[in-house]
Coordinates of C-alpha atoms and ligand atoms in Angstrom, one line a residue:
X24 CA 26.6 86.4 83.3
X25 CA 28.4 83.8 85.4
X26 CA 26.9 80.3 85.6
X27 CA 25.9 78.9 89.0
X28 CA 28.5 76.8 90.7
X29 CA 28.8 73.2 89.6
X30 CA 31.0 70.1 90.1
X31 CA 33.1 69.3 87.0
X32 CA 34.1 65.8 85.8
X33 CA 36.2 65.0 82.8
X34 CA 35.8 61.2 82.2
X35 CA 38.1 59.5 79.8
X36 CA 35.8 56.7 78.6
X37 CA 32.2 56.5 77.4
X38 CA 31.3 54.1 80.2
X39 CA 32.8 56.3 82.9
X40 CA 30.7 59.2 81.5
X41 CA 27.6 57.1 81.5
X42 CA 28.4 56.0 85.1
X43 CA 28.5 59.6 86.2
X44 CA 25.2 60.4 84.5
X45 CA 23.6 57.4 86.2
X46 CA 25.0 58.4 89.5
X47 CA 23.9 62.1 89.4
X48 CA 20.6 61.7 87.4
X49 CA 18.8 64.9 86.7
X50 CA 21.5 66.9 88.5
X51 CA 24.0 66.2 85.7
X52 CA 24.5 67.6 82.2
X53 CA 26.8 66.5 79.4
X54 CA 29.2 69.1 78.1
X55 CA 30.6 68.7 74.5
X56 CA 31.5 71.8 72.6
X57 CA 29.6 74.0 75.1
X58 CA 28.2 76.3 72.5
X59 CA 24.6 75.7 73.5
X60 CA 25.0 74.5 77.1
X61 CA 27.2 77.2 78.4
X62 CA 25.1 80.1 77.1
X63 CA 22.0 78.7 78.8
X64 CA 24.0 78.1 82.0
X65 CA 25.2 81.7 81.9
X66 CA 21.6 82.9 81.5
X67 CA 20.8 80.5 84.4
X68 CA 18.2 78.8 82.2
X69 CA 20.1 75.6 83.2
X70 CA 21.8 75.1 86.5
X71 CA 23.3 71.6 86.5
X72 CA 25.0 70.7 89.8
X73 CA 27.3 68.3 87.9
X74 CA 28.9 68.9 84.4
X75 CA 30.2 65.8 82.7
X76 CA 32.7 67.0 80.1
X77 CA 32.9 64.3 77.3
X78 CA 35.3 66.4 75.3
X79 CA 38.4 64.5 76.4
X80 CA 37.1 61.0 75.6
X81 CA 39.3 59.6 72.9
X82 CA 37.8 57.9 69.8
X83 CA 34.7 60.1 69.3
X84 CA 36.2 62.6 67.0
X85 CA 36.8 60.6 63.8
X86 CA 35.1 60.5 60.4
X87 CA 35.5 57.2 58.6
X88 CA 34.0 55.1 55.8
X89 CA 31.9 52.3 57.3
X90 CA 30.1 49.2 56.0
X91 CA 27.0 51.1 54.9
X92 CA 28.1 54.7 54.7
X93 CA 30.1 57.2 56.7
X94 CA 30.5 57.1 60.5
X95 CA 30.9 60.5 62.2
X96 CA 31.9 60.5 65.8
X97 CA 29.8 62.6 68.2
X98 CA 32.7 64.9 69.0
X99 CA 33.4 65.8 65.4
X100 CA 33.2 69.6 65.2
X101 CA 31.3 71.5 62.6
X102 CA 34.6 72.7 61.2
X103 CA 35.9 69.1 60.8
X104 CA 32.6 68.2 59.0
X105 CA 33.0 71.2 56.7
X106 CA 36.5 70.3 55.7
X107 CA 36.3 66.5 55.6
X108 CA 37.6 65.2 52.2
X109 CA 35.7 62.0 52.8
X110 CA 32.4 63.8 53.3
X111 CA 33.0 66.2 50.5
X112 CA 33.4 63.2 48.2
X113 CA 30.7 60.9 49.5
X114 CA 28.1 63.1 51.3
X115 CA 28.8 66.7 50.3
X116 CA 25.4 67.8 51.8
X117 CA 26.9 67.7 55.3
X118 CA 30.0 69.9 54.6
X119 CA 27.6 72.4 53.0
X120 CA 25.4 72.4 56.1
X121 CA 28.3 72.6 58.5
X122 CA 29.8 75.5 56.6
X123 CA 26.9 77.8 57.3
X124 CA 26.5 77.1 61.1
X125 CA 27.2 80.2 63.2
X126 CA 30.6 81.7 62.8
X127 CA 34.2 80.3 62.9
X128 CA 34.3 80.2 66.7
X129 CA 31.1 78.2 66.8
X130 CA 32.2 75.8 64.1
X131 CA 35.6 75.3 65.8
X132 CA 34.0 74.2 69.1
X133 CA 30.5 73.0 68.4
X134 CA 30.0 69.2 67.8
X135 CA 27.6 67.2 65.7
X136 CA 26.6 65.1 68.7
X137 CA 25.9 68.3 70.7
X138 CA 23.9 69.9 68.0
X139 CA 21.7 66.8 67.5
X140 CA 21.2 66.2 71.3
X141 CA 20.3 69.8 71.8
X142 CA 17.6 69.6 69.1
X143 CA 17.2 73.3 68.6
X144 CA 14.4 73.7 66.0
X145 CA 16.5 76.4 64.3
X146 CA 19.7 74.3 64.1
X147 CA 21.0 73.4 60.7
X148 CA 21.9 69.7 60.9
X149 CA 18.4 68.2 61.7
X150 CA 16.8 68.7 58.3
X151 CA 19.8 67.2 56.5
X152 CA 19.8 64.2 58.9
X153 CA 16.1 63.6 58.0
X154 CA 16.8 64.0 54.2
X155 CA 19.7 61.6 54.4
X156 CA 17.8 59.1 56.6
X157 CA 20.7 59.3 59.0
X158 CA 21.1 57.0 62.0
X159 CA 22.1 58.2 65.4
X160 CA 23.9 55.8 67.7
X161 CA 23.1 56.2 71.4
X162 CA 25.1 54.4 74.0
X163 CA 23.8 53.6 77.4
X164 CA 25.0 51.5 80.4
X165 CA 24.2 48.2 78.9
X166 CA 24.3 48.6 75.1
X167 CA 24.2 50.8 72.1
X168 CA 21.1 51.3 70.0
X169 CA 20.5 52.9 66.6
X170 CA 17.8 55.6 66.3
X171 CA 16.6 56.6 62.8
X172 CA 16.7 60.4 62.4
X173 CA 12.9 60.4 61.8
X174 CA 12.4 59.0 65.3
X175 CA 15.1 61.0 67.0
X176 CA 13.7 64.5 67.0
X177 CA 10.6 64.5 69.3
X178 CA 9.9 68.2 70.0
X179 CA 11.5 71.5 70.8
X180 CA 14.8 70.7 72.5
X181 CA 13.6 67.1 73.0
X182 CA 15.0 63.9 71.5
X183 CA 14.5 60.2 71.8
X184 CA 17.7 59.9 74.0
X185 CA 17.1 58.3 77.3
X186 CA 18.6 59.7 80.5
X187 CA 22.2 58.5 80.9
X188 CA 22.5 57.8 77.1
X189 CA 25.2 59.5 75.0
X190 CA 25.2 60.0 71.3
X191 CA 28.4 58.3 70.3
X192 CA 28.2 58.4 66.5
X193 CA 26.1 59.4 63.5
X194 CA 25.9 57.3 60.4
X195 CA 25.0 58.8 57.0
X196 CA 24.9 57.1 53.6
X197 CA 27.4 57.7 50.9
X198 CA 25.4 59.3 48.1
X199 CA 25.3 57.3 44.9
X200 CA 26.8 58.9 41.8
X201 CA 24.2 61.1 40.2
X202 CA 22.3 61.9 43.4
X203 CA 22.1 65.7 43.8
X204 CA 21.9 67.3 47.3
X205 CA 21.8 70.9 48.5
X206 CA 21.2 72.9 51.7
X207 CA 20.0 76.5 51.7
X208 CA 19.0 78.6 54.6
X209 CA 17.6 82.0 55.5
X210 CA 19.8 82.9 58.5
X211 CA 18.6 85.0 61.4
X212 CA 20.4 88.3 60.9
X213 CA 21.6 88.4 64.5
X214 CA 22.2 84.8 65.5
X215 CA 22.9 83.1 62.2
X216 CA 20.5 80.3 63.2
X217 CA 18.1 79.0 60.5
X218 CA 14.9 81.0 60.3
X219 CA 14.3 78.4 57.6
X220 CA 16.7 75.8 56.3
X221 CA 16.0 73.2 53.7
X222 CA 18.1 70.1 52.7
X223 CA 17.1 68.4 49.5
X224 CA 18.4 65.0 48.2
X225 CA 17.2 64.2 44.7
X226 CA 17.6 61.2 42.5
X227 CA 16.7 61.8 38.8
X228 CA 16.1 59.2 36.1
X229 CA 15.5 60.2 32.5
X230 CA 15.1 63.8 33.5
X231 CA 12.4 63.1 36.0
X232 CA 12.3 62.8 39.8
X233 CA 12.8 59.2 40.9
X234 CA 13.1 60.0 44.6
X235 CA 13.0 63.3 46.6
X236 CA 13.9 63.6 50.2
X237 CA 13.4 67.1 51.7
X238 CA 14.2 68.0 55.3
X239 CA 13.2 71.3 56.8
X240 CA 14.4 73.0 60.0
X241 CA 13.5 76.3 61.5
X242 CA 9.8 76.3 60.6
X243 CA 8.1 74.1 63.1
X244 CA 9.0 73.0 66.7
X245 CA 11.1 70.3 65.3
X246 CA 12.7 69.5 61.9
X247 CA 10.4 67.5 59.5
X248 CA 10.3 65.8 56.1
X249 CA 8.2 67.8 53.7
X250 CA 6.4 64.7 52.5
X251 CA 3.7 66.6 50.5
X252 CA 6.5 68.2 48.5
X253 CA 8.2 64.9 48.0
X254 CA 5.0 63.3 46.7
X255 CA 4.3 66.3 44.4
X256 CA 7.8 66.0 42.9
X257 CA 7.6 62.3 42.3
X258 CA 7.8 61.5 38.6
X259 CA 7.9 65.2 37.6
X260 CA 10.3 66.8 35.1
X261 CA 11.8 69.7 37.0
X262 CA 11.4 73.3 35.9
X263 CA 10.6 76.5 37.7
X264 CA 6.8 75.9 37.5
X265 CA 6.7 72.3 38.6
X266 CA 9.1 72.9 41.5
X267 CA 7.2 76.0 42.6
X268 CA 3.9 74.1 42.5
X269 CA 5.4 71.3 44.7
X270 CA 7.2 73.8 47.0
X271 CA 3.9 75.5 47.8
X272 CA 3.3 72.5 50.1
X273 CA 6.5 73.1 52.1
X274 CA 4.7 73.8 55.4
X275 CA 1.6 71.6 54.9
X276 CA 0.4 70.3 58.3
X277 CA 3.1 72.2 60.2
X278 CA 2.5 74.6 63.0
X279 CA 4.9 77.3 61.7
X280 CA 6.5 79.1 64.7
X281 CA 6.3 82.8 65.3
X282 CA 8.9 85.0 67.0
X283 CA 10.0 88.7 67.0
X284 CA 11.8 88.2 63.6
X285 CA 9.2 86.2 61.7
X286 CA 5.5 85.4 61.9
X287 CA 4.3 81.9 61.3
X288 CA 2.8 83.0 58.0
X289 CA 6.2 84.5 56.9
X290 CA 8.1 81.4 58.0
X291 CA 5.7 79.2 56.0
X292 CA 6.2 81.4 53.0
X293 CA 9.9 81.3 53.4
X294 CA 9.7 77.5 53.6
X295 CA 8.2 77.4 50.1
X296 CA 10.8 79.8 48.7
X297 CA 13.7 77.9 50.2
X298 CA 12.3 74.4 49.3
X299 CA 12.1 75.6 45.7
X300 CA 15.7 76.9 45.8
X301 CA 17.0 73.7 47.5
X302 CA 15.3 71.5 45.0
X303 CA 16.5 73.4 41.9
X304 CA 20.1 73.5 43.3
X305 CA 20.0 69.8 44.1
X306 CA 18.7 69.1 40.6
X307 CA 21.5 71.1 39.0
X308 CA 23.9 68.8 40.9
X309 CA 22.2 65.5 40.0
X310 CA 24.2 64.6 37.0
Ligands
LIG410 C1 26.7 82.5 68.7 C2 26.2 81.1 68.3 C3 25.7 80.9 67.0 C4 25.2 79.7 66.6 N1 24.7 79.5 65.4 C5 24.2 78.3 65.0 C6 23.7 78.1 63.7 O1 23.7 79.0 62.9 N2 23.3 76.8 63.4 C7 23.3 75.8 64.3 O2 22.9 74.7 63.9 N3 23.8 76.0 65.5 C8 24.3 77.2 65.9 N4 24.8 77.3 67.1 C9 24.8 76.2 68.1 C10 26.1 75.4 67.9 O3 26.0 74.7 66.7 C11 26.3 74.4 69.0 O4 27.6 74.0 69.0 C12 25.5 73.1 69.0 O5 24.1 73.4 69.0 C13 25.7 72.3 70.3 O6 26.9 71.6 70.2 P1 28.0 71.6 71.3 O7 29.0 70.5 71.0 O8 28.5 73.0 71.5 O9 27.1 71.0 72.6 P2 27.0 71.5 74.1 O10 26.6 72.9 74.2 O11 28.1 71.1 74.8 O12 25.7 70.6 74.5 C14 24.4 70.9 74.0 C15 23.4 69.9 74.6 O13 23.6 68.6 74.1 C16 24.0 67.7 75.2 N5 25.0 66.8 74.6 C17 26.2 67.3 74.0 N6 26.8 66.2 73.5 C18 26.1 65.1 73.7 C19 26.2 63.7 73.4 N7 27.3 63.3 72.7 N8 25.3 62.9 73.8 C20 24.2 63.3 74.5 N9 24.0 64.6 74.9 C21 24.9 65.5 74.5 C22 24.4 68.6 76.3 O14 24.1 68.0 77.6 C23 23.5 69.8 76.1 O15 22.2 69.6 76.7 C24 25.3 78.6 67.5 C25 25.8 78.8 68.8 C26 26.3 80.0 69.2 C27 26.8 80.2 70.6

């Protein structure tokens, strides 16, 4: 399929891009890696009159150690996250997540900012962002603001971004020594998207759980923190039984989505299975 005709702009600064978004309002769409936007344009599910390609704006593609953690530019590709030595050393959860996104072509072009802004419920990053308590920096015409990941994902394909705001960076904490983290997913056999994906970040003390943060994507209309599991794990010594008992709450209070591949009931079951796997793997890494 060929997309409908559109006007193309390639701004070279964030402010120029925001100016174009303000000028064209609902007629405009931001283009980053294009791996979510272009397919929906080709299917004519989106027909923007104006495309604002931010891919040539310098300064948005770095990964650097910041004051309180690691700062990842919005244009950083999944491949760059997967292979970042800084992230592997300080926040290995994200390279693990990035490494299982789509295929090599998708990872080479797709960006972290584009994935978060698109807010596909089956995308891999959102659960990890929640488990890490990440912060998303949105820049508008007048100022930048920081949005906590827990406030960022609003609904299916809907975020807290305002019109004419761009994600410019994502901030994640450097994980303290001894904190274990893991991401496991059940990929859709055709698309590779997460039917269920679970990110677990665990702090153990004296062999018991001091803190558990568990983010789940793929199950509901948006990624969520499995708070019932986190509470059930609190203070527990971890073994197959205690983790299975806690993981049984993986989809508590969530309206598990159904599609041709998986019923809501199957998705909720998979959530328990994958929460258990993620927690046990994270625990094995918490040394
Ligand atoms: C075959 C295939 C398989 C895939 N498999 C997976 C998978 O397994 N897991 C997974 O997580 N993803 C998967 N994806 C999606 C992929 O990760 C996309 O790259 C990603 O979702 C969007 O990033 P992008 O940079 O390509 O964004 P684009 O497609 O350019 O943009 C996506 C949306 O975000 C907006 N946007 C982009 N950047 C910004 C910004 N900085 N600020 C504000 N708005 C912005 C755009 O306007 C658009 O609405 C797959 C895609 C394909 C084509």
